[in-house]
Amino acid sequence: MTHYSADFALLADKSDALALCRDDFYFPQHNGHSALYFCGNSLGLQPKGVSDYIEQELKDWREYGVEGHFNSKRPWFSYHKVLTESLARLVGALPLEVVATNTLTANLHFALVSFYKPTHQRYKIIMEGNAFPSDQYAIESQVRFHGFHPDTTIIELFPREGEYTLRTEDILSAISFHGKELALLMFSGVQYLTGQRFNMQKIAAAAHDVGACCGLDLAHAIGNVELELHDWNIDFAVWCSYKYLNSGPGGIGGLFIHEKHAYSDELPRFAGWWGYQESSRFLMKKGFIPEPGAQGWQVSNAQVFQMAALRASLDIFDKADLRVLFAKRDALTGYAEYMLHSLLQEYPHIPLEIITPKNSKERGAQLSMLIHKHGKELIDSLLSYGIIVDWREPNIIRLAPAPLYNSFADITKFSEKFKEHCIRLFANK
């Protein structure tokens, strides 16, 4: 650790407008001290408000029983609406276009029923190679459900030889090449393995230009990067909330359906009673009439306890200026990148390289590092000292400095310990 880095971190933390947000979270403890936690891209920390919000719902359940659906402090019948404005702000949407419901993959299946309508002329799906496995499985199963074969239907795009991330021009070229046969472009907002942020606006426009729909998996994007789903004309998007949104393990999913589809009678869907029009839902009438917008894609009774946990985190986001949040994200990630590059310049024999794009507009709060040997040993060694980062087989370390609760001092401490462990591990290897 240099004096430059220590002084910079001290000054940056003193001027951090979001510094107090750190106090809104619990940190895992290690030997009586807070662990250094950089795993918010896998599971965010617990907001301190979660217990109170869940306890309130337990109390209302205890005191009201079934009447809590309408008479509790925050009636369960409409509880999802408590989250709507906050979620719409984070994804750049109209309130009509978003709903907290189900899980990411369940929402993806429901959306695909509506937006993947293959014909013998137009049936292909383009997605990034090495997409999160659940997306791969969902897409494969939908393709087979429609009577097509994944090998001839799914077009996976991979980086060029010797590169780790996709070039936008290659994505656009593939869309153009397959345009007449393309039914759906299904991409991540941020690639989970490399941390690459895709140009969602540009690739969505290209998909629409050839007559295809565009869907996004925002699991690693919501709460992490700037989103303007409405203005970008995205058809649908899905996300989970337990990563950057800090809602806890298995937290509630989210769904975006663009306003242009809000009142459509032409889109097929797999329906359930919680998507029925709200004003007459409990009349239990025959024949499905959807609630307009994303709420019409709900199927089952709201998951109130999961929503309560998410609400505690969204309260913290609501207090934050998103421009400040994303500026801090870039500063934290850039500082971590600088410290890692300094280490590699000083010790070039360390078999490590950063594979996340250098351009801050092409990434979020994540640096992925390819380690060519002894990676699991390094991770286990760090964990034994209370440093929590993410390991992805076979050889990728993911470091995610979350701007709501990580500090610049965290980066300095991590860099110091990371250097010590690398020197010891690779000294004679």
Short mmCIF file of C-alpha atoms in Angstrom, two decimals:
data_model
loop_
_atom_site.label_atom_id
_atom_site.label_comp_id
_atom_site.label_asym_id
_atom_site.label_seq_id
_atom_site.Cartn_x
_atom_site.Cartn_y
_atom_site.Cartn_z
CA MET A 1 0.00 0.00 0.00
CA THR A 2 1.40 3.39 -1.00
CA HIS A 3 0.88 6.66 0.83
CA TYR A 4 -0.80 7.89 -2.35
CA SER A 5 -3.47 5.21 -2.19
CA ALA A 6 -4.06 5.63 1.55
CA ASP A 7 -4.31 9.41 1.27
CA PHE A 8 -6.61 9.18 -1.74
CA ALA A 9 -8.93 6.74 0.03
CA LEU A 10 -9.08 8.95 3.12
CA LEU A 11 -9.99 12.05 1.12
CA ALA A 12 -12.47 10.18 -1.08
CA ASP A 13 -14.29 8.72 1.90
CA LYS A 14 -14.45 12.10 3.64
CA SER A 15 -16.13 13.65 0.61
CA ASP A 16 -18.43 10.68 -0.08
CA ALA A 17 -22.05 11.86 -0.11
CA LEU A 18 -23.19 8.25 0.31
CA ALA A 19 -20.93 7.39 3.25
CA LEU A 20 -23.80 7.23 5.73
CA CYS A 21 -25.57 4.58 3.65
CA ARG A 22 -22.92 2.13 4.84
CA ASP A 23 -24.42 2.33 8.32
CA ASP A 24 -27.73 1.03 6.94
CA PHE A 25 -26.26 -2.45 6.35
CA TYR A 26 -25.02 -5.36 8.44
CA PHE A 27 -21.57 -6.69 7.58
CA PRO A 28 -20.49 -10.30 8.18
CA GLN A 29 -18.11 -10.49 11.12
CA HIS A 30 -14.65 -12.04 11.17
CA ASN A 31 -12.65 -12.24 14.40
CA GLY A 32 -14.67 -9.42 15.91
CA HIS A 33 -14.36 -7.09 12.92
CA SER A 34 -16.43 -6.40 9.84
CA ALA A 35 -15.38 -8.51 6.89
CA LEU A 36 -14.27 -6.87 3.67
CA TYR A 37 -17.29 -7.69 1.52
CA PHE A 38 -17.12 -7.45 -2.28
CA CYS A 39 -19.78 -9.99 -3.21
CA GLY A 40 -22.81 -7.77 -3.83
CA ASN A 41 -23.02 -9.09 -7.38
CA SER A 42 -23.83 -12.50 -5.90
CA LEU A 43 -25.72 -11.62 -2.70
CA GLY A 44 -26.08 -8.11 -1.33
CA LEU A 45 -25.72 -7.33 2.35
CA GLN A 46 -28.72 -7.24 4.67
CA PRO A 47 -30.25 -3.78 5.18
CA LYS A 48 -30.86 -3.05 8.84
CA GLY A 49 -34.48 -2.17 8.13
CA VAL A 50 -35.37 -5.68 6.98
CA SER A 51 -36.16 -7.05 10.43
CA ASP A 52 -38.61 -4.27 11.28
CA TYR A 53 -40.46 -4.55 7.98
CA ILE A 54 -40.80 -8.33 8.17
CA GLU A 55 -41.75 -8.17 11.84
CA GLN A 56 -44.52 -5.72 10.94
CA GLU A 57 -45.98 -8.24 8.50
CA LEU A 58 -45.67 -11.04 11.05
CA LYS A 59 -47.46 -8.81 13.55
CA ASP A 60 -50.23 -8.01 11.08
CA TRP A 61 -50.62 -11.68 10.20
CA ARG A 62 -50.81 -12.49 13.90
CA GLU A 63 -53.37 -9.78 14.63
CA TYR A 64 -55.48 -9.73 11.47
CA GLY A 65 -55.25 -13.20 9.97
CA VAL A 66 -56.84 -13.24 6.53
CA GLU A 67 -58.15 -9.69 7.03
CA GLY A 68 -54.57 -8.51 6.64
CA HIS A 69 -55.07 -8.62 2.89
CA PHE A 70 -57.12 -5.44 3.19
CA ASN A 71 -56.92 -4.12 6.76
CA SER A 72 -53.26 -4.38 7.78
CA LYS A 73 -50.92 -1.41 8.00
CA ARG A 74 -49.89 -2.02 4.39
CA PRO A 75 -52.57 -4.28 2.91
CA TRP A 76 -51.12 -7.39 1.29
CA PHE A 77 -53.54 -7.14 -1.63
CA SER A 78 -51.68 -4.10 -2.91
CA TYR A 79 -48.30 -4.54 -1.21
CA HIS A 80 -46.42 -4.84 -4.51
CA LYS A 81 -47.40 -1.27 -5.32
CA VAL A 82 -45.27 -0.02 -2.42
CA LEU A 83 -42.24 -1.02 -4.51
CA THR A 84 -43.40 0.19 -7.91
CA GLU A 85 -42.15 3.79 -7.96
CA SER A 86 -38.72 2.81 -6.64
CA LEU A 87 -38.28 0.01 -9.16
CA ALA A 88 -39.50 2.19 -12.02
CA ARG A 89 -36.87 4.79 -11.08
CA LEU A 90 -34.08 2.22 -11.10
CA VAL A 91 -34.93 0.77 -14.52
CA GLY A 92 -36.08 3.98 -16.22
CA ALA A 93 -39.70 2.96 -16.63
CA LEU A 94 -43.24 4.13 -16.13
CA PRO A 95 -44.95 2.69 -13.02
CA LEU A 96 -47.35 0.88 -15.35
CA GLU A 97 -44.41 -1.03 -16.83
CA VAL A 98 -42.95 -2.71 -13.72
CA VAL A 99 -44.02 -5.16 -11.05
CA ALA A 100 -42.27 -7.12 -8.30
CA THR A 101 -43.36 -10.72 -8.66
CA ASN A 102 -42.23 -14.34 -8.90
CA THR A 103 -38.54 -15.07 -9.59
CA LEU A 104 -36.31 -14.12 -12.50
CA THR A 105 -36.52 -17.40 -14.39
CA ALA A 106 -40.26 -17.78 -13.80
CA ASN A 107 -40.77 -14.26 -15.13
CA LEU A 108 -38.55 -15.07 -18.10
CA HIS A 109 -40.71 -18.06 -18.98
CA PHE A 110 -43.90 -16.01 -18.69
CA ALA A 111 -42.41 -13.27 -20.86
CA LEU A 112 -41.19 -15.74 -23.47
CA VAL A 113 -44.71 -17.13 -23.79
CA SER A 114 -45.77 -13.64 -24.83
CA PHE A 115 -42.79 -12.45 -26.86
CA TYR A 116 -41.25 -15.56 -28.42
CA LYS A 117 -43.74 -16.60 -31.09
CA PRO A 118 -41.67 -18.48 -33.65
CA THR A 119 -42.75 -19.30 -37.18
CA HIS A 120 -40.97 -21.48 -39.74
CA GLN A 121 -39.64 -18.29 -41.34
CA ARG A 122 -38.78 -16.33 -38.16
CA TYR A 123 -37.73 -18.49 -35.24
CA LYS A 124 -34.11 -17.79 -34.20
CA ILE A 125 -32.94 -16.35 -30.88
CA ILE A 126 -29.67 -14.47 -30.45
CA MET A 127 -28.08 -14.40 -27.00
CA GLU A 128 -24.60 -13.90 -25.61
CA GLY A 129 -22.45 -16.96 -25.20
CA ASN A 130 -21.87 -18.05 -21.60
CA ALA A 131 -25.11 -16.42 -20.50
CA PHE A 132 -26.16 -17.27 -16.96
CA PRO A 133 -27.13 -20.98 -17.07
CA SER A 134 -30.72 -20.44 -15.95
CA ASP A 135 -31.28 -18.21 -18.99
CA GLN A 136 -29.75 -20.87 -21.22
CA TYR A 137 -31.99 -23.58 -19.79
CA ALA A 138 -35.10 -21.43 -20.05
CA ILE A 139 -34.41 -20.52 -23.67
CA GLU A 140 -33.56 -24.10 -24.63
CA SER A 141 -36.74 -25.44 -23.06
CA GLN A 142 -38.89 -22.79 -24.74
CA VAL A 143 -37.34 -23.58 -28.11
CA ARG A 144 -38.03 -27.29 -27.66
CA PHE A 145 -41.57 -26.53 -26.46
CA HIS A 146 -42.24 -24.85 -29.80
CA GLY A 147 -40.91 -27.85 -31.72
CA PHE A 148 -37.54 -26.43 -32.75
CA HIS A 149 -34.03 -27.66 -31.95
CA PRO A 150 -31.69 -25.46 -29.89
CA ASP A 151 -28.68 -26.19 -32.12
CA THR A 152 -30.34 -24.65 -35.17
CA THR A 153 -32.40 -22.03 -33.36
CA ILE A 154 -30.21 -20.42 -30.69
CA ILE A 155 -27.38 -18.24 -31.99
CA GLU A 156 -24.80 -17.74 -29.24
CA LEU A 157 -22.34 -14.90 -29.73
CA PHE A 158 -18.80 -15.26 -28.38
CA PRO A 159 -15.87 -12.83 -28.25
CA ARG A 160 -13.28 -12.88 -30.98
CA GLU A 161 -10.30 -15.16 -30.56
CA GLY A 162 -7.93 -13.76 -27.95
CA GLU A 163 -10.60 -11.42 -26.50
CA TYR A 164 -12.82 -11.81 -23.46
CA THR A 165 -15.74 -9.52 -24.22
CA LEU A 166 -18.11 -9.01 -27.14
CA ARG A 167 -17.76 -6.11 -29.53
CA THR A 168 -20.95 -4.17 -30.17
CA GLU A 169 -20.29 -4.21 -33.90
CA ASP A 170 -20.20 -8.01 -33.85
CA ILE A 171 -23.57 -8.14 -32.08
CA LEU A 172 -25.04 -5.74 -34.63
CA SER A 173 -23.55 -7.74 -37.48
CA ALA A 174 -25.12 -10.96 -36.19
CA ILE A 175 -28.51 -9.28 -35.84
CA SER A 176 -28.29 -8.05 -39.42
CA PHE A 177 -27.08 -11.41 -40.76
CA HIS A 178 -29.90 -13.39 -39.13
CA GLY A 179 -32.45 -10.60 -39.40
CA LYS A 180 -35.05 -12.27 -41.62
CA GLU A 181 -35.08 -15.35 -39.37
CA LEU A 182 -34.68 -13.57 -36.03
CA ALA A 183 -37.61 -13.71 -33.61
CA LEU A 184 -35.93 -12.57 -30.40
CA LEU A 185 -32.77 -10.91 -29.13
CA MET A 186 -32.30 -12.04 -25.52
CA PHE A 187 -29.30 -10.44 -23.80
CA SER A 188 -28.03 -9.60 -20.36
CA GLY A 189 -27.68 -5.97 -19.40
CA VAL A 190 -24.40 -6.84 -17.67
CA GLN A 191 -22.68 -10.14 -18.42
CA TYR A 192 -22.43 -12.00 -15.13
CA LEU A 193 -19.05 -13.63 -15.75
CA THR A 194 -17.02 -10.84 -17.37
CA GLY A 195 -18.83 -7.81 -15.99
CA GLN A 196 -19.27 -6.36 -19.49
CA ARG A 197 -22.12 -3.84 -19.80
CA PHE A 198 -23.78 -4.13 -23.18
CA ASN A 199 -25.05 -1.22 -25.25
CA MET A 200 -28.66 -2.15 -24.61
CA GLN A 201 -30.15 0.78 -26.47
CA LYS A 202 -28.20 0.14 -29.66
CA ILE A 203 -28.71 -3.61 -29.85
CA ALA A 204 -32.42 -3.29 -29.03
CA ALA A 205 -32.86 -0.79 -31.86
CA ALA A 206 -31.07 -3.14 -34.24
CA ALA A 207 -33.33 -6.03 -33.24
CA HIS A 208 -36.43 -3.94 -33.81
CA ASP A 209 -35.11 -2.78 -37.18
CA VAL A 210 -35.15 -6.37 -38.45
CA GLY A 211 -38.57 -7.10 -36.94
CA ALA A 212 -37.50 -8.99 -33.80
CA CYS A 213 -38.39 -8.46 -30.15
CA CYS A 214 -35.82 -7.58 -27.50
CA GLY A 215 -35.71 -8.94 -23.96
CA LEU A 216 -33.15 -8.30 -21.23
CA ASP A 217 -31.94 -10.13 -18.15
CA LEU A 218 -31.08 -7.36 -15.69
CA ALA A 219 -29.96 -9.52 -12.76
CA HIS A 220 -26.53 -7.86 -12.74
CA ALA A 221 -27.72 -4.51 -14.05
CA ILE A 222 -30.55 -3.23 -11.85
CA GLY A 223 -29.15 -1.12 -9.03
CA ASN A 224 -25.75 -1.33 -10.70
CA VAL A 225 -25.91 0.59 -13.99
CA GLU A 226 -27.98 3.32 -15.61
CA LEU A 227 -31.14 1.99 -17.27
CA GLU A 228 -33.77 3.68 -19.45
CA LEU A 229 -35.93 0.76 -20.51
CA HIS A 230 -38.91 2.84 -21.59
CA ASP A 231 -36.90 5.23 -23.75
CA TRP A 232 -34.83 2.37 -25.19
CA ASN A 233 -38.06 0.70 -26.31
CA ILE A 234 -37.19 -2.63 -24.66
CA ASP A 235 -40.06 -5.10 -25.05
CA PHE A 236 -39.55 -6.92 -21.75
CA ALA A 237 -36.98 -7.34 -19.02
CA VAL A 238 -36.61 -9.55 -15.96
CA TRP A 239 -34.44 -9.37 -12.87
CA CYS A 240 -33.81 -10.76 -9.43
CA SER A 241 -33.39 -8.53 -6.39
CA TYR A 242 -30.89 -10.30 -4.16
CA LYS A 243 -27.73 -8.96 -5.80
CA TYR A 244 -27.30 -5.19 -6.01
CA LEU A 245 -30.85 -4.69 -4.65
CA ASN A 246 -29.99 -6.48 -1.38
CA SER A 247 -33.32 -8.26 -0.80
CA GLY A 248 -31.86 -11.46 0.63
CA PRO A 249 -31.41 -15.03 -0.67
CA GLY A 250 -34.07 -16.00 -3.18
CA GLY A 251 -35.55 -12.49 -3.10
CA ILE A 252 -38.53 -11.41 -5.16
CA GLY A 253 -38.14 -11.12 -8.93
CA GLY A 254 -39.10 -8.23 -11.15
CA LEU A 255 -40.71 -7.79 -14.55
CA PHE A 256 -40.82 -4.95 -17.08
CA ILE A 257 -43.30 -4.89 -19.95
CA HIS A 258 -43.13 -1.86 -22.22
CA GLU A 259 -46.11 0.48 -22.26
CA LYS A 260 -46.73 -0.26 -25.94
CA HIS A 261 -47.80 -3.77 -24.88
CA ALA A 262 -49.78 -2.68 -21.81
CA TYR A 263 -53.23 -2.99 -23.33
CA SER A 264 -52.52 -5.51 -26.08
CA ASP A 265 -55.11 -8.21 -26.74
CA GLU A 266 -52.83 -9.97 -29.21
CA LEU A 267 -50.10 -11.16 -26.87
CA PRO A 268 -50.58 -14.70 -25.57
CA ARG A 269 -49.79 -15.29 -21.93
CA PHE A 270 -49.92 -17.93 -19.22
CA ALA A 271 -52.35 -16.29 -16.81
CA GLY A 272 -53.08 -16.51 -13.10
CA TRP A 273 -55.60 -14.88 -10.83
CA TRP A 274 -53.25 -12.19 -9.47
CA GLY A 275 -52.93 -10.81 -12.99
CA TYR A 276 -56.69 -10.43 -13.33
CA GLN A 277 -58.03 -6.87 -13.31
CA GLU A 278 -57.73 -5.61 -9.77
CA SER A 279 -61.17 -4.02 -9.49
CA SER A 280 -63.00 -7.33 -9.87
CA ARG A 281 -60.36 -9.90 -8.94
CA PHE A 282 -62.22 -11.20 -5.91
CA LEU A 283 -65.49 -11.60 -7.78
CA MET A 284 -63.92 -14.80 -9.14
CA LYS A 285 -65.51 -14.48 -12.57
CA LYS A 286 -64.85 -16.85 -15.44
CA GLY A 287 -62.74 -15.54 -18.31
CA PHE A 288 -59.39 -13.80 -17.80
CA ILE A 289 -59.30 -10.00 -18.02
CA PRO A 290 -55.73 -8.77 -17.44
CA GLU A 291 -54.78 -5.81 -15.32
CA PRO A 292 -53.10 -3.34 -17.71
CA GLY A 293 -49.32 -3.26 -17.85
CA ALA A 294 -46.80 -5.50 -16.15
CA GLN A 295 -49.23 -6.31 -13.33
CA GLY A 296 -51.25 -8.33 -15.81
CA TRP A 297 -48.40 -10.86 -15.98
CA GLN A 298 -48.66 -11.69 -12.27
CA VAL A 299 -49.98 -15.17 -11.57
CA SER A 300 -50.12 -15.82 -7.83
CA ASN A 301 -50.71 -14.08 -4.53
CA ALA A 302 -48.01 -11.56 -3.68
CA GLN A 303 -44.92 -12.80 -1.75
CA VAL A 304 -45.24 -10.24 1.01
CA PHE A 305 -42.31 -11.27 3.21
CA GLN A 306 -39.90 -11.14 0.28
CA MET A 307 -41.32 -7.80 -0.78
CA ALA A 308 -40.88 -6.46 2.75
CA ALA A 309 -37.18 -7.33 2.62
CA LEU A 310 -36.78 -5.60 -0.74
CA ARG A 311 -38.63 -2.55 0.55
CA ALA A 312 -35.95 -2.03 3.21
CA SER A 313 -33.27 -1.85 0.53
CA LEU A 314 -35.29 0.35 -1.81
CA ASP A 315 -35.69 2.83 1.05
CA ILE A 316 -31.92 3.27 0.94
CA PHE A 317 -31.87 3.64 -2.85
CA ASP A 318 -34.67 6.21 -2.59
CA LYS A 319 -32.44 8.41 -0.41
CA ALA A 320 -29.58 8.27 -2.90
CA ASP A 321 -29.05 10.54 -5.88
CA LEU A 322 -28.53 7.98 -8.65
CA ARG A 323 -26.03 10.21 -10.43
CA VAL A 324 -23.94 10.30 -7.26
CA LEU A 325 -24.38 6.56 -6.78
CA PHE A 326 -23.14 5.71 -10.26
CA ALA A 327 -20.29 8.22 -10.06
CA LYS A 328 -19.12 6.53 -6.87
CA ARG A 329 -19.46 3.15 -8.55
CA ASP A 330 -17.08 4.26 -11.29
CA ALA A 331 -14.66 5.79 -8.80
CA LEU A 332 -14.57 2.69 -6.58
CA THR A 333 -14.19 0.31 -9.50
CA GLY A 334 -11.58 2.52 -11.12
CA TYR A 335 -9.60 2.73 -7.89
CA ALA A 336 -9.69 -1.06 -7.50
CA GLU A 337 -8.54 -1.43 -11.11
CA TYR A 338 -5.67 1.01 -10.53
CA MET A 339 -4.50 -0.87 -7.44
CA LEU A 340 -4.62 -4.23 -9.23
CA HIS A 341 -2.72 -2.88 -12.22
CA SER A 342 -0.10 -1.45 -9.86
CA LEU A 343 0.30 -4.88 -8.29
CA LEU A 344 0.72 -6.57 -11.67
CA GLN A 345 3.26 -3.99 -12.82
CA GLU A 346 5.30 -4.56 -9.68
CA TYR A 347 4.95 -8.36 -9.78
CA PRO A 348 4.39 -9.35 -13.42
CA HIS A 349 4.83 -13.05 -12.62
CA ILE A 350 1.46 -13.14 -10.83
CA PRO A 351 -0.75 -15.10 -13.28
CA LEU A 352 -3.69 -12.71 -13.18
CA GLU A 353 -5.43 -10.52 -15.75
CA ILE A 354 -8.52 -8.32 -15.61
CA ILE A 355 -11.03 -9.30 -18.29
CA THR A 356 -13.69 -6.66 -17.58
CA PRO A 357 -13.70 -3.73 -20.06
CA LYS A 358 -11.51 -0.77 -19.09
CA ASN A 359 -14.08 1.75 -20.31
CA SER A 360 -16.37 2.65 -17.39
CA LYS A 361 -19.30 2.97 -19.82
CA GLU A 362 -18.88 -0.70 -20.64
CA ARG A 363 -18.98 -2.04 -17.09
CA GLY A 364 -20.60 -1.53 -13.70
CA ALA A 365 -19.43 -2.29 -10.18
CA GLN A 366 -17.51 -5.43 -11.06
CA LEU A 367 -13.99 -6.44 -12.01
CA SER A 368 -13.54 -10.01 -13.20
CA MET A 369 -10.05 -11.44 -12.95
CA LEU A 370 -8.81 -14.48 -14.80
CA ILE A 371 -6.30 -16.33 -12.66
CA HIS A 372 -4.35 -18.99 -14.51
CA LYS A 373 -3.35 -21.16 -11.55
CA HIS A 374 -3.92 -21.60 -7.81
CA GLY A 375 -7.08 -19.47 -7.94
CA LYS A 376 -9.08 -21.51 -5.42
CA GLU A 377 -6.13 -21.48 -3.03
CA LEU A 378 -6.03 -17.69 -3.27
CA ILE A 379 -9.77 -17.36 -2.63
CA ASP A 380 -9.64 -19.68 0.38
CA SER A 381 -6.66 -17.79 1.74
CA LEU A 382 -8.47 -14.45 1.41
CA LEU A 383 -11.60 -15.85 3.05
CA SER A 384 -9.57 -17.04 6.03
CA TYR A 385 -8.67 -13.37 6.60
CA GLY A 386 -12.25 -12.12 6.29
CA ILE A 387 -12.07 -10.98 2.66
CA ILE A 388 -15.16 -12.09 0.74
CA VAL A 389 -15.07 -12.04 -3.06
CA ASP A 390 -16.75 -14.33 -5.58
CA TRP A 391 -15.22 -17.39 -7.22
CA ARG A 392 -16.54 -18.83 -10.50
CA GLU A 393 -15.24 -22.11 -11.83
CA PRO A 394 -12.86 -22.80 -13.29
CA ASN A 395 -10.67 -19.72 -12.84
CA ILE A 396 -12.49 -16.40 -12.41
CA ILE A 397 -12.46 -14.09 -9.39
CA ARG A 398 -15.19 -11.45 -9.33
CA LEU A 399 -14.71 -8.32 -7.23
CA ALA A 400 -17.80 -6.12 -6.83
CA PRO A 401 -17.41 -2.87 -4.85
CA ALA A 402 -21.00 -1.81 -4.13
CA PRO A 403 -21.30 1.98 -3.81
CA LEU A 404 -24.06 1.86 -1.18
CA TYR A 405 -21.89 0.13 1.40
CA ASN A 406 -18.29 -0.19 0.23
CA SER A 407 -15.74 2.53 0.94
CA PHE A 408 -12.49 3.56 -0.67
CA ALA A 409 -10.73 2.40 2.48
CA ASP A 410 -12.19 -1.06 1.80
CA ILE A 411 -10.42 -1.06 -1.56
CA THR A 412 -7.13 -0.02 0.02
CA LYS A 413 -7.36 -2.76 2.66
CA PHE A 414 -8.32 -5.34 0.07
CA SER A 415 -5.43 -4.34 -2.18
CA GLU A 416 -2.95 -4.58 0.65
CA LYS A 417 -4.10 -8.06 1.70
CA PHE A 418 -4.51 -9.26 -1.87
CA LYS A 419 -0.92 -8.27 -2.56
CA GLU A 420 0.33 -10.10 0.54
CA HIS A 421 -1.53 -13.29 -0.35
CA CYS A 422 -0.42 -13.19 -4.00
CA ILE A 423 3.23 -12.67 -3.09
CA ARG A 424 3.13 -15.56 -0.65
CA LEU A 425 1.22 -17.88 -2.98
CA PHE A 426 3.23 -17.20 -6.13
CA ALA A 427 6.67 -16.52 -4.64
CA ASN A 428 8.11 -19.87 -5.69
CA LYS A 429 5.54 -21.10 -8.19
#
